[in-house]
XYZ file of C-alpha atoms in Angstrom:
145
model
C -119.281 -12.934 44.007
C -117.832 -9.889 42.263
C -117.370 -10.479 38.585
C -114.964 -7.497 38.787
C -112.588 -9.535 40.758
C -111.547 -12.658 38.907
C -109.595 -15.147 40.906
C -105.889 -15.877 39.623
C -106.186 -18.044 36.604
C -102.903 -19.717 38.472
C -105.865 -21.738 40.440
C -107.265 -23.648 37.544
C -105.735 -26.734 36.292
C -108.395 -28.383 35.062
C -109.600 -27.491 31.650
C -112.471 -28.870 29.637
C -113.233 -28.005 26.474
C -117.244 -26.984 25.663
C -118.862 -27.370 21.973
C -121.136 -24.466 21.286
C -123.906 -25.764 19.827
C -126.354 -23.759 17.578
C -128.988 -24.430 19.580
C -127.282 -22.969 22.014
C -127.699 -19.627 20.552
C -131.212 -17.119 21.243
C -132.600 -14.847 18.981
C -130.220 -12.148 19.712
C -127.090 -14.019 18.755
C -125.676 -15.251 21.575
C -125.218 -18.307 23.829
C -128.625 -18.256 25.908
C -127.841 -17.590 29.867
C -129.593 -20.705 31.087
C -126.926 -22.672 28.887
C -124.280 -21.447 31.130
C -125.117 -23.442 33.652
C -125.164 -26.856 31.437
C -121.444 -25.596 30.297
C -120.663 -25.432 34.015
C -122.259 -29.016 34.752
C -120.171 -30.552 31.696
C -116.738 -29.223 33.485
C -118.241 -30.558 37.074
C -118.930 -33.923 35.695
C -115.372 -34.012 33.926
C -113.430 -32.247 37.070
C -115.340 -34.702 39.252
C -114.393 -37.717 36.741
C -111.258 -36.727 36.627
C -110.602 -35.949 40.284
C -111.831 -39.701 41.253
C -110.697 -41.263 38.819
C -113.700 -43.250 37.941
C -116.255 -42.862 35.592
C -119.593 -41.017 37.461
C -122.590 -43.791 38.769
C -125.692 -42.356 38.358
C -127.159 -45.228 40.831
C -125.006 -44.147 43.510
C -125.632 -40.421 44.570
C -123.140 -39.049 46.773
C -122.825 -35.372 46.256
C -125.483 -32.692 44.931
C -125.672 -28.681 44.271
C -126.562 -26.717 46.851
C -125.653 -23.844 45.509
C -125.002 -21.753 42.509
C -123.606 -18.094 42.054
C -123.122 -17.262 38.372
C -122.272 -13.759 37.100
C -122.223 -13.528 33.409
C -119.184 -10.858 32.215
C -119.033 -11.312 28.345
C -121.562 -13.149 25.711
C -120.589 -16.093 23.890
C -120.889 -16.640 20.023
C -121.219 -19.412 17.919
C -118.049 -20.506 17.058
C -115.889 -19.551 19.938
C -113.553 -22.011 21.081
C -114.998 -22.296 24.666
C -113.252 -23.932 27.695
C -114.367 -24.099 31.211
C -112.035 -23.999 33.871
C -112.927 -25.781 37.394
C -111.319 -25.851 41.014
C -112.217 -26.518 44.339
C -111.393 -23.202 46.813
C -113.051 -24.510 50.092
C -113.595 -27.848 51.993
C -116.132 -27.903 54.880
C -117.107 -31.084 56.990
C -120.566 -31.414 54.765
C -119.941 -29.517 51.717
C -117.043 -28.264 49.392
C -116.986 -25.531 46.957
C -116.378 -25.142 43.105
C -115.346 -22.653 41.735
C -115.339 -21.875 37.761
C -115.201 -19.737 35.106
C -115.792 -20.026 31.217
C -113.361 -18.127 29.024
C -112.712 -18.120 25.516
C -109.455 -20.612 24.500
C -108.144 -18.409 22.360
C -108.243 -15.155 23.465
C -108.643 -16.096 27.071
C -111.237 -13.509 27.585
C -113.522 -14.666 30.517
C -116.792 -14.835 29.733
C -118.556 -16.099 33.155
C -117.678 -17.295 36.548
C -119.584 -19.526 38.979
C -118.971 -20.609 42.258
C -120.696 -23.663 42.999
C -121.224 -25.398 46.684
C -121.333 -28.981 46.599
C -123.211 -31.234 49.518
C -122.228 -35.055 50.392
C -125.852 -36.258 50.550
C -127.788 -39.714 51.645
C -130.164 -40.420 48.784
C -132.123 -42.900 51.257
C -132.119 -40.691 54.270
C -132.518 -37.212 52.083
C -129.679 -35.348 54.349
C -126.547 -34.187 54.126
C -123.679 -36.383 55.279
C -119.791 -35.698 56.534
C -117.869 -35.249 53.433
C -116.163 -38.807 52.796
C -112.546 -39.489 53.595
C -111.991 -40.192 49.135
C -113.760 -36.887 48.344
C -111.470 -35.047 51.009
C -108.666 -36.561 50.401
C -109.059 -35.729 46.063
C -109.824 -32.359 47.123
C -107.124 -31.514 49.041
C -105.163 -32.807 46.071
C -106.058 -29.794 43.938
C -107.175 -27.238 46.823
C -105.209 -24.015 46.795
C -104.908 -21.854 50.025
C-alpha cells in the first residue's frame, strides 16, 4: 500500500465517528500507533453492523483478520474530531477486503489508511470457509469497481 496514493474518498460511504481518548495519547503528544488499529476495529465492527444489519454475536464467529496493512501519514491530537471511513474494494471466494482510512472531520486531512483482508472462518474446524451467500451478497451492496 502506498500512502502517497490515497484512494478516491468517492469510495467511502460509511463514516464512523472515533472519540480520542487521553489515554490514547504517548508521551510525545500524540495518538499512540498501536491505537490505530483499535480506531480501525471500532469502524469494522460498525461497517460490519451496519452492513448486516444485526447487532455482532460474539458466540458465533464467522469472519476474522487475516490481514492488516496500515501506513500512518499524519499524527493525531487530542481533541481532533476523528472519523474513520470503511469500504470493501475486493471479494474473493474465502476472503474479502477492507479498506480504510482515518481522517480528521473537519479538515479532512487523512491521517492513516489500512487495508484490511477479512477470512470467513469455521471456529470448530479452525479453517477458512467459502464466503457465505449474506456476506456476498452485503458486499456487493457497497463494492465499487
Amino acid at each position: 500500500m502506498n500512502p502517497h496514493e490515497l484512494p478516491s474518498l468517492s469510495l467511502f460511504k460509511h463514516r464512523c465517528p472515533i472519540q480520542v481518548r487521553f489515554s490514547d495519547v504517548d508521551v510525545i503528544g500524540h495518538v499512540n500507533n498501536i491505537i490505530y488499529f483499535a480506531y480501525y476495529d471500532t469502524g469494522k465492527a460498525v461497517f460490519m453492523t451496519d452492513l448486516l444489519g444485526k447487532k455482532i454475536s460474539w458466540d458465533e464467529v464467522d469472519t476474522v483478520v487475516a490481514n492488516v496493512d496500515c501506513a500512518f501519514i499524519a499524527p493525531i491530537f487530542y481533541g481532533e474530531n476523528i472519523e474513520v471511513l470503511t469500504t470493501c474494494v475486493g471479494i474473493h471466494d474465502r476472503s474479502f477486503k477492507l479498506l480504510q482510512l482515518l481522517r480528521n472531520a473537519d479538515t479532512r486531512e487523512v491521517k492513516s489508511v489500512c487495508e484490511t483482508v477479512m477470512v470467513s472462518f469455521d471456529p470448530n474446524t479452525q479453517k477458512s470457509t467459502p464466503l457465505s451467500d449474506e456476506w456476498r451478497e452485503k458486499l456487493n451492496s457497497v463494492i465499487k469497481s
